Amino acid sequence: MKRTAPVIAASLGVALVLGCNILDTEPLGTLTDQTFYQTEKDFDAATLAPYSTMLNLTYDQNGMGWWDGFLLPDDNVQYRDPNRANDVFNWSATNVDFAWVWATAYKGVMRANVVLDQLPKATKFADPTKKPRYEAEAKFMRAWWYFLLARNWGEVPIVTSVPTAVEATMVGNSQPGEVWDLIESDLGFASQNLPPNYGSEKGRATSFTALALLGKVELYRAQWFNQPAKYQEAIADLTAAAAGPFSLVPDYGDNFREQTENNSESLFEVQATAGDNINAWGVTDLGGAAGQAWTIYVSPSCYYGTGGGCAPKAWGQGYGQIDITASLNSAFEVGDPRRYYTIYSQSEPYCACGASNAMVAYDSTWSRTGHTPAKYDRPFDPNRFPNNLSTNNLRLIRLADVLLLLAEAKLLGNGDVAAAAALINQVRARARQTYTILNGTAPPPTVLADVPTGVTSDSLMTLLMHERRVELALEDAYRYDDLVRWHRAGLITLPNDVAFGFPESNTNWQPRNLLKPVPQRELDVNPNLKHTVILAALSGTCRKRDDCDRYPEP
């Protein structure tokens, strides 16, 4: 059977699983199973395929499927107009955003499986001892995609090899805990077999990346499934990840600037470009240039309510899809510079897009709430290239996140208030450094003071939740994931302890919204896949499965 270049070749198995068409892309050459997947060079290319699939989530209109469906339902942002189904928890199996992400995730899984299937057959390695590294990369990426699937859909089907017949694609739901076991197994192998770095090559997962993700998965299992022993595993792996060659950059804003990508704080990023606008991971499947559409998605456009106005480049280079909630706007402490890099507010510098490139100030009338996201978009660049896509990498794992996860594991696993406070205070100390850089003077003692050690575990947990919110706001849909796991751990109660963007969101929220509904188009082609996702059964609170909250039949 003929195969095209590795990124395209890896997608062929996905068409069987998803029953959907893979969009045409330019072929890079004709290869066969016998001539490709043989050498180190072949697998250098092939292992990029599951990475490059991430670009599909953030590319132009399809990026909206990711952000509309996975960033929106939280208390940090709200859709520009009320009653958006995703935002107010009117979720259904026909939701196109959820379907897009499900399909993309399984495409990433299958591309990793292609590498794992072909690697044992490769006979032309100059150094066969390098094979475990490529296996580790593929397993890391498979775990990444399955972690996305598991935390959003629960007991998802498990596919660990490329199907060779349609019948083999009819995989039913996995058993409770099964997909989480696979994720941990893959990440454990990856952490032991990935290199600590790749020299000048950027973008690939390292052993430290795998340790960080493994620790996060173990923390989730401790909280989702009431498995306290997992806290100790999370502590060990997160400690090892944080001990790598990383440091918090002095300027918080450097985590979101294109000029400071892949910096000392970063463990993993979506590689938008490298060199002369050539992507380090390849191209998307969507027939266009690589890049991310976050900035055009969030940059303000027009608010048509009373007194509303339009931002420069509205709609052409700013869709203004989401606004900052009042809850997030008020969450930052007085003087916290992280607010400046997260939120645009009245009269702040916006863009050099006035007459003769004069600086235009942000106008609160451009937004329903008076505030729009600034992260990755300060200052706004009216000349994004290409096709209005930003070439600024999205940061997926950075040291500040690892430190706060480690603090949480130590606090909840060991009750170690002092150790947890010390980790939180590392993050706050960097925020104080940023204050100095931004303002040219040291902050007053009252600004971002260290969290105290002489408090109860519950009190410190409240402070830690606050710190995660303001440090990681708007990043990779962290917030709703955090809210869900804290709810499942009994640390908060949804929706009572959260002020979502719209009152309807709090009114409509139900326990079934802890997970997404399985896409209807997947149910239609796979009779073994269950439409009803049983939620309470996952946390062991059901006497029998029929007692549990479920999505209604369509």
XYZ file of C-alpha atoms in Angstrom:
554
model
C 0.000 0.000 0.000
C 1.324 3.447 -0.913
C 1.892 6.036 1.778
C 2.683 9.714 1.568
C 4.958 11.636 3.917
C 4.914 10.794 7.632
C 2.410 13.355 8.868
C -0.096 12.251 6.242
C 0.735 8.569 6.543
C 0.016 8.591 10.223
C -3.493 9.880 9.656
C -4.679 7.020 7.463
C -5.572 4.776 10.364
C -7.597 7.559 11.880
C -9.999 7.620 8.961
C -10.998 4.068 9.846
C -11.552 4.909 13.493
C -13.441 8.146 13.047
C -15.358 7.452 9.874
C -14.484 10.951 8.650
C -12.564 12.357 5.716
C -8.992 13.477 6.215
C -8.545 16.782 4.431
C -6.243 16.846 1.424
C -2.754 18.226 1.901
C 0.148 18.593 -0.477
C 2.020 15.255 -0.757
C 5.678 15.438 0.140
C 6.603 12.297 -1.800
C 5.423 8.755 -2.300
C 6.729 6.149 0.120
C 5.904 2.574 1.050
C 5.916 0.655 4.308
C 9.010 -1.108 3.055
C 11.023 2.026 2.261
C 9.887 4.291 5.092
C 9.889 3.634 8.873
C 13.372 2.147 8.633
C 15.996 4.624 9.843
C 16.542 7.114 12.626
C 15.834 9.896 10.138
C 12.498 8.307 9.252
C 11.452 8.187 12.898
C 12.716 11.702 13.571
C 10.049 12.745 11.058
C 7.360 10.221 11.996
C 7.421 11.079 15.696
C 6.537 14.688 14.864
C 3.113 13.622 13.563
C 1.370 13.267 16.956
C 2.939 16.573 18.053
C 1.761 18.404 14.932
C -1.793 17.218 15.560
C -1.882 19.701 18.444
C -1.765 22.481 15.874
C -5.170 21.346 14.597
C -6.696 22.391 17.920
C -5.437 25.942 17.684
C -5.576 26.665 13.968
C -7.923 29.446 12.802
C -11.623 28.491 12.856
C -10.974 25.076 14.379
C -9.128 26.734 17.214
C -12.506 28.107 18.139
C -13.703 24.539 18.614
C -11.026 24.056 21.247
C -11.480 27.358 23.020
C -15.266 27.567 22.675
C -15.677 24.084 24.081
C -12.889 23.776 26.608
C -11.865 27.246 27.779
C -15.317 28.817 27.927
C -17.114 26.908 30.662
C -15.279 28.473 33.585
C -15.424 31.567 35.759
C -12.545 33.413 34.074
C -14.111 34.163 30.702
C -17.538 34.332 29.120
C -18.732 34.302 25.547
C -19.297 37.724 23.984
C -23.074 37.137 23.856
C -25.261 35.434 26.474
C -26.838 32.002 26.100
C -23.997 30.425 24.169
C -24.695 26.705 24.722
C -21.151 25.793 25.746
C -20.882 28.681 28.162
C -24.156 28.013 29.969
C -23.707 24.215 30.169
C -26.356 23.312 27.609
C -24.158 20.491 26.355
C -25.365 17.820 23.964
C -23.953 14.946 21.950
C -24.358 16.981 18.748
C -21.944 19.677 19.946
C -19.552 20.269 17.042
C -16.797 21.705 19.251
C -16.665 18.576 21.396
C -16.751 16.376 18.295
C -13.828 18.251 16.749
C -11.635 17.799 19.817
C -12.581 14.110 20.215
C -11.671 13.451 16.570
C -8.436 15.405 16.809
C -7.397 13.583 19.977
C -7.928 10.173 18.410
C -6.022 11.314 15.347
C -3.121 12.112 17.665
C -3.466 8.705 19.331
C -3.409 6.890 16.008
C -0.376 8.807 14.794
C 1.471 7.738 17.927
C 0.301 4.164 17.351
C 1.703 4.224 13.808
C 5.151 4.905 15.241
C 4.753 2.193 17.871
C 3.558 -0.348 15.297
C 6.346 0.372 12.830
C 9.283 0.786 15.200
C 9.850 -2.940 15.927
C 9.951 -3.610 12.166
C 12.674 -1.039 11.447
C 15.882 -2.771 10.328
C 18.142 0.060 9.192
C 18.909 1.880 12.438
C 22.586 2.783 12.590
C 22.245 2.479 16.368
C 19.343 0.222 17.467
C 19.773 1.394 21.068
C 18.067 4.640 19.989
C 14.754 2.876 19.382
C 13.530 3.302 22.992
C 13.765 7.085 22.596
C 11.343 7.059 19.638
C 9.062 4.636 21.463
C 9.128 6.993 24.442
C 8.196 10.007 22.316
C 5.257 8.170 20.777
C 4.090 6.940 24.175
C 4.368 10.415 25.670
C 2.184 11.861 22.941
C -0.292 8.991 23.149
C -0.555 9.639 26.887
C -1.020 13.370 26.258
C -3.959 12.710 23.977
C -5.504 10.043 26.207
C -5.223 12.346 29.228
C -7.200 14.979 27.319
C -9.804 12.342 26.424
C -10.013 10.814 29.906
C -10.453 14.040 31.816
C -13.151 15.212 29.409
C -15.014 11.991 28.512
C -14.102 9.465 31.186
C -14.085 5.821 30.111
C -13.055 6.362 26.503
C -12.227 3.573 24.029
C -8.621 2.401 24.129
C -6.823 1.786 20.841
C -3.136 0.830 21.076
C -2.415 -0.214 17.484
C -3.525 0.863 14.027
C -6.681 -1.028 12.983
C -6.376 -3.000 9.761
C -10.104 -3.676 9.337
C -13.250 -1.672 9.960
C -14.455 -4.244 12.491
C -11.398 -3.560 14.618
C -12.432 0.073 14.998
C -15.660 -0.756 16.832
C -14.089 -0.436 20.258
C -16.363 0.054 23.248
C -15.847 2.093 26.387
C -12.874 1.141 28.515
C -13.290 -0.205 32.033
C -13.036 2.198 35.005
C -9.415 3.169 35.553
C -8.152 1.336 32.471
C -7.310 4.380 30.381
C -5.632 6.034 33.374
C -3.458 2.935 33.826
C -2.401 3.181 30.179
C -1.589 6.879 30.547
C 0.589 6.228 33.585
C 2.319 3.278 31.933
C 3.117 5.297 28.811
C 4.385 8.268 30.803
C 6.439 6.042 33.095
C 8.194 4.563 30.068
C 8.631 8.013 28.551
C 10.135 9.489 31.716
C 12.765 6.738 31.786
C 13.640 6.720 28.083
C 13.341 10.295 26.825
C 16.490 12.423 26.854
C 16.746 15.382 29.241
C 17.202 17.681 26.232
C 17.724 17.671 22.458
C 20.472 20.239 22.215
C 19.462 23.056 19.895
C 16.289 21.301 18.716
C 13.216 22.678 20.458
C 9.713 21.355 20.889
C 10.089 17.652 21.632
C 9.094 16.201 24.996
C 11.940 15.507 27.416
C 12.182 13.199 30.408
C 11.252 16.189 32.575
C 8.167 16.903 30.457
C 7.029 13.316 30.976
C 7.651 13.479 34.730
C 5.644 16.700 35.010
C 2.680 15.271 33.121
C 2.872 11.987 35.037
C 2.788 13.853 38.340
C -0.241 15.812 37.178
C -2.033 12.607 36.148
C -1.291 11.048 39.551
C -2.668 14.128 41.308
C -5.838 13.829 39.232
C -6.220 10.166 40.163
C -5.781 10.965 43.839
C -8.615 13.487 43.642
C -10.953 12.037 41.017
C -10.979 8.524 42.414
C -10.144 9.054 46.101
C -6.771 7.300 45.847
C -4.636 9.060 48.497
C -1.579 6.888 47.772
C -1.344 8.654 44.426
C -0.367 11.862 46.225
C 2.976 10.293 47.155
C 3.605 9.236 43.565
C 2.713 12.735 42.392
C 5.107 14.270 44.927
C 7.976 12.080 43.722
C 7.435 12.755 40.026
C 6.683 16.472 40.317
C 9.738 16.914 42.546
C 11.893 15.196 39.923
C 10.414 17.378 37.169
C 11.001 20.588 39.124
C 14.603 19.521 39.790
C 15.386 19.744 36.082
C 17.279 22.586 34.405
C 14.440 25.070 34.839
C 13.902 28.359 36.627
C 11.127 30.904 36.882
C 11.879 33.735 34.478
C 12.118 37.087 36.317
C 9.491 38.715 34.086
C 6.162 36.882 34.122
C 5.347 38.466 30.758
C 8.199 36.565 29.100
C 6.051 33.442 29.291
C 3.732 34.925 26.665
C 6.028 36.789 24.263
C 7.164 35.345 20.961
C 10.679 36.673 21.508
C 11.057 34.603 24.691
C 9.631 31.247 23.607
C 11.121 28.011 24.972
C 12.648 29.888 27.886
C 14.030 28.526 31.157
C 10.557 28.183 32.673
C 9.080 26.166 29.830
C 8.802 22.366 29.846
C 6.527 22.030 26.804
C 5.058 24.380 24.184
C 3.006 24.200 21.018
C 5.638 25.065 18.426
C 4.018 27.642 16.173
C 7.076 28.449 14.044
C 10.801 27.978 13.783
C 13.309 29.730 11.542
C 11.864 31.365 8.436
C 8.245 30.744 9.404
C 8.775 26.990 9.080
C 7.032 25.059 11.804
C 9.171 22.802 13.982
C 6.410 20.191 14.098
C 5.325 20.310 10.442
C 2.023 21.734 9.209
C -1.584 21.317 10.223
C -3.984 19.012 8.396
C -6.014 22.022 7.350
C -4.118 23.025 4.254
C -2.676 26.235 5.606
C 0.322 27.684 7.350
C 1.089 26.580 10.865
C 0.344 28.939 13.709
C -2.215 29.573 16.412
C -5.410 31.572 16.244
C -5.661 32.478 19.932
C -4.887 36.135 19.353
C -7.446 36.668 16.599
C -9.987 34.738 18.677
C -9.604 36.939 21.767
C -8.585 40.325 20.338
C -11.520 42.719 20.803
C -13.937 43.472 17.987
C -17.185 45.336 18.648
C -19.715 45.393 21.426
C -23.120 46.380 20.105
C -24.784 47.115 23.416
C -25.575 50.592 24.674
C -22.522 52.805 24.298
C -20.517 50.072 22.613
C -17.669 50.685 20.225
C -15.319 48.878 17.837
C -11.637 48.139 18.308
C -9.054 48.795 15.585
C -8.970 45.889 13.115
C -12.266 44.576 14.501
C -13.417 41.326 12.879
C -10.621 41.362 10.317
C -7.949 40.683 12.924
C -9.947 40.488 16.103
C -13.024 38.313 16.576
C -13.637 39.356 20.185
C -15.197 36.013 21.047
C -14.714 36.114 24.806
C -14.684 38.680 27.588
C -13.094 38.594 31.024
C -15.565 37.919 33.826
C -16.031 40.273 36.738
C -14.959 37.366 38.942
C -11.502 37.075 37.360
C -11.072 40.830 37.104
C -11.527 41.147 40.856
C -9.470 38.044 41.725
C -6.073 39.727 41.351
C -4.615 41.344 44.439
C -3.949 45.077 44.335
C -0.653 45.657 42.560
C -0.325 42.149 41.112
C 1.449 42.664 37.745
C 0.085 39.386 36.424
C -3.200 41.157 35.922
C -1.572 43.483 33.366
C -0.345 40.531 31.305
C -3.695 38.740 31.561
C -6.380 41.421 31.107
C -6.828 44.553 29.003
C -8.442 47.417 30.912
C -9.552 50.962 30.179
C -6.845 53.362 28.893
C -4.017 50.807 28.909
C -1.771 50.718 25.790
C -3.358 48.480 23.172
C -1.695 48.733 19.753
C 0.390 50.983 17.512
C -2.410 51.080 14.981
C -3.552 54.688 15.007
C -2.669 57.393 12.501
C 1.071 57.232 11.696
C 1.254 54.143 13.918
C 0.301 56.113 17.003
C -0.455 54.081 20.120
C -4.172 53.446 20.642
C -5.431 52.924 24.187
C -7.785 50.118 25.132
C -11.422 51.222 25.354
C -13.685 49.324 27.720
C -16.653 49.879 25.379
C -15.189 47.239 23.041
C -16.289 44.517 25.463
C -19.504 43.509 27.211
C -17.655 43.359 30.537
C -15.152 46.147 29.874
C -12.194 43.740 29.754
C -10.734 41.317 27.210
C -7.833 38.820 27.391
C -4.301 40.174 27.055
C -2.310 36.966 27.541
C -0.252 36.197 24.407
C -1.761 39.373 22.912
C -0.032 42.286 24.647
C 0.694 44.377 22.726
C -1.815 43.604 19.998
C -0.046 43.125 16.659
C -2.178 44.255 13.690
C 0.254 42.638 11.238
C 0.143 38.984 12.221
C 1.600 36.570 9.688
C 0.435 34.437 7.986
C -3.325 34.468 7.502
C -3.852 36.324 10.772
C -2.285 33.431 12.675
C 0.035 34.206 15.551
C 3.479 32.629 15.547
C 3.702 32.943 19.326
C 4.014 29.511 20.958
C 1.292 28.492 23.391
C 2.923 27.313 26.622
C 1.505 23.978 27.782
C 3.642 23.066 30.805
C 5.749 25.592 32.671
C 7.594 25.457 35.963
C 5.135 27.659 37.869
C 2.369 25.138 37.150
C 4.599 22.256 38.288
C 5.479 24.050 41.542
C 1.830 24.734 42.354
C 0.816 21.148 41.566
C 3.620 19.941 43.833
C 2.452 22.289 46.585
C -1.045 20.854 46.274
C 0.196 17.262 46.439
C 2.306 17.971 49.522
C -0.510 19.833 51.237
C -3.242 17.289 50.557
C -1.040 14.199 50.663
C 1.128 14.984 53.675
C -0.564 17.950 55.321
C 2.768 19.755 54.955
C 1.731 23.389 55.216
C 5.279 24.744 55.424
C 6.513 22.934 52.304
C 3.427 23.884 50.316
C 3.676 27.530 51.386
C 7.343 27.662 50.357
C 6.460 26.478 46.852
C 3.607 28.969 46.527
C 5.920 31.730 47.697
C 8.420 30.951 44.929
C 5.694 31.815 42.446
C 4.683 34.947 44.335
C 8.307 36.080 44.608
C 8.598 36.009 40.833
C 5.426 38.105 40.600
C 7.130 40.675 42.846
C 10.142 40.664 40.512
C 7.790 41.345 37.636
C 6.300 44.275 39.553
C 9.775 45.794 39.774
C 10.460 45.245 36.071
C 7.098 46.695 35.071
C 7.105 49.679 37.427
C 10.796 50.433 37.861
C 10.568 50.200 41.633
C 10.217 47.463 44.225
C 6.666 46.690 45.378
C 5.452 47.925 48.770
C 5.598 45.262 51.516
C 1.837 44.836 51.318
C 1.895 43.829 47.638
C 2.072 40.073 47.050
C 3.399 39.293 50.502
C 4.363 35.678 51.154
C 1.543 33.377 52.166
C 1.831 32.492 55.867
C 2.949 29.109 57.168
C 1.090 29.289 60.466
C -2.330 28.549 58.992
C -4.498 25.466 58.665
C -4.329 23.165 55.661
C -7.777 24.332 54.592
C -6.758 27.983 54.748
C -3.615 27.377 52.733
C -5.565 25.359 50.176
C -7.794 28.385 49.642
C -4.700 30.516 49.052
C -3.263 27.910 46.676
C -6.478 27.849 44.648
C -6.248 31.612 44.336
C -2.618 31.416 43.240
C -3.325 28.855 40.525
C -6.150 30.998 39.233
C -4.205 34.229 38.849
C -0.942 32.601 37.750
C -2.455 30.344 35.074
C -5.534 32.298 33.986
C -6.508 31.704 30.331
C -3.842 29.019 29.820
C -4.725 25.699 28.163
C -8.196 25.390 29.746
C -6.624 24.819 33.175
C -9.362 26.541 35.125
C -12.340 24.280 34.477
C -10.112 21.216 34.860
C -9.046 22.562 38.254
C -12.626 23.263 39.293
C -13.710 19.753 38.319
C -10.946 17.954 40.196
C -11.399 20.129 43.286
C -15.120 19.386 43.199
C -14.484 15.668 42.850
C -12.027 15.814 45.745
C -14.648 17.503 47.938
C -12.630 20.711 48.208
C -15.304 22.878 46.573
C -18.905 22.392 45.542
C -19.942 23.207 42.001
C -21.694 25.411 41.138
C -22.210 26.961 44.572
C -18.604 28.021 45.139
C -18.063 29.503 41.681
C -19.460 32.591 39.946
C -19.567 31.693 36.268
C -19.810 34.406 33.631
C -23.587 34.257 33.257
C -26.215 33.498 35.928
C -27.626 30.845 33.579
C -24.348 28.960 33.849
C -24.760 28.509 37.584
C -28.440 27.664 37.179
C -27.894 25.108 34.415
C -24.847 23.310 35.779
C -25.478 19.657 36.635
C -23.141 16.875 37.826
C -23.140 15.481 34.300
C -21.182 18.590 33.265
C -18.156 17.169 35.039
C -17.598 15.388 31.719
C -18.521 16.037 28.095
C -21.120 13.971 26.207
C -19.710 11.469 23.724
C -20.149 12.946 20.220
C -23.240 11.666 18.458
C -21.401 11.028 15.212
C -19.141 8.566 17.049
C -22.147 6.803 18.556
C -23.739 6.548 15.119
C -20.806 4.658 13.595
C -19.808 2.574 16.626
C -22.558 0.438 18.189
C -20.246 -0.576 21.053
C -19.767 2.985 22.284
C -22.163 4.108 25.007
C -24.004 7.406 24.721
C -24.698 7.669 28.444
C -21.588 8.683 30.326
C -22.033 7.592 33.927
C -20.410 10.237 36.060
C -20.993 9.395 39.678
C -19.851 5.830 39.064
C -16.385 7.176 38.345
C -16.091 8.525 41.865
C -17.691 5.494 43.482
C -20.805 7.260 44.750
C -23.353 5.060 42.981
C -24.936 1.961 44.452
C -25.457 0.798 40.905
C -24.811 2.403 37.557
C -28.454 3.158 36.832
C -28.574 5.455 39.867
C -26.032 7.827 38.373
C -26.540 11.138 36.660
C -26.261 10.744 32.902
C -26.750 12.610 29.688
C -30.309 12.201 28.396
C -30.824 10.155 25.281
C -31.191 12.346 22.158
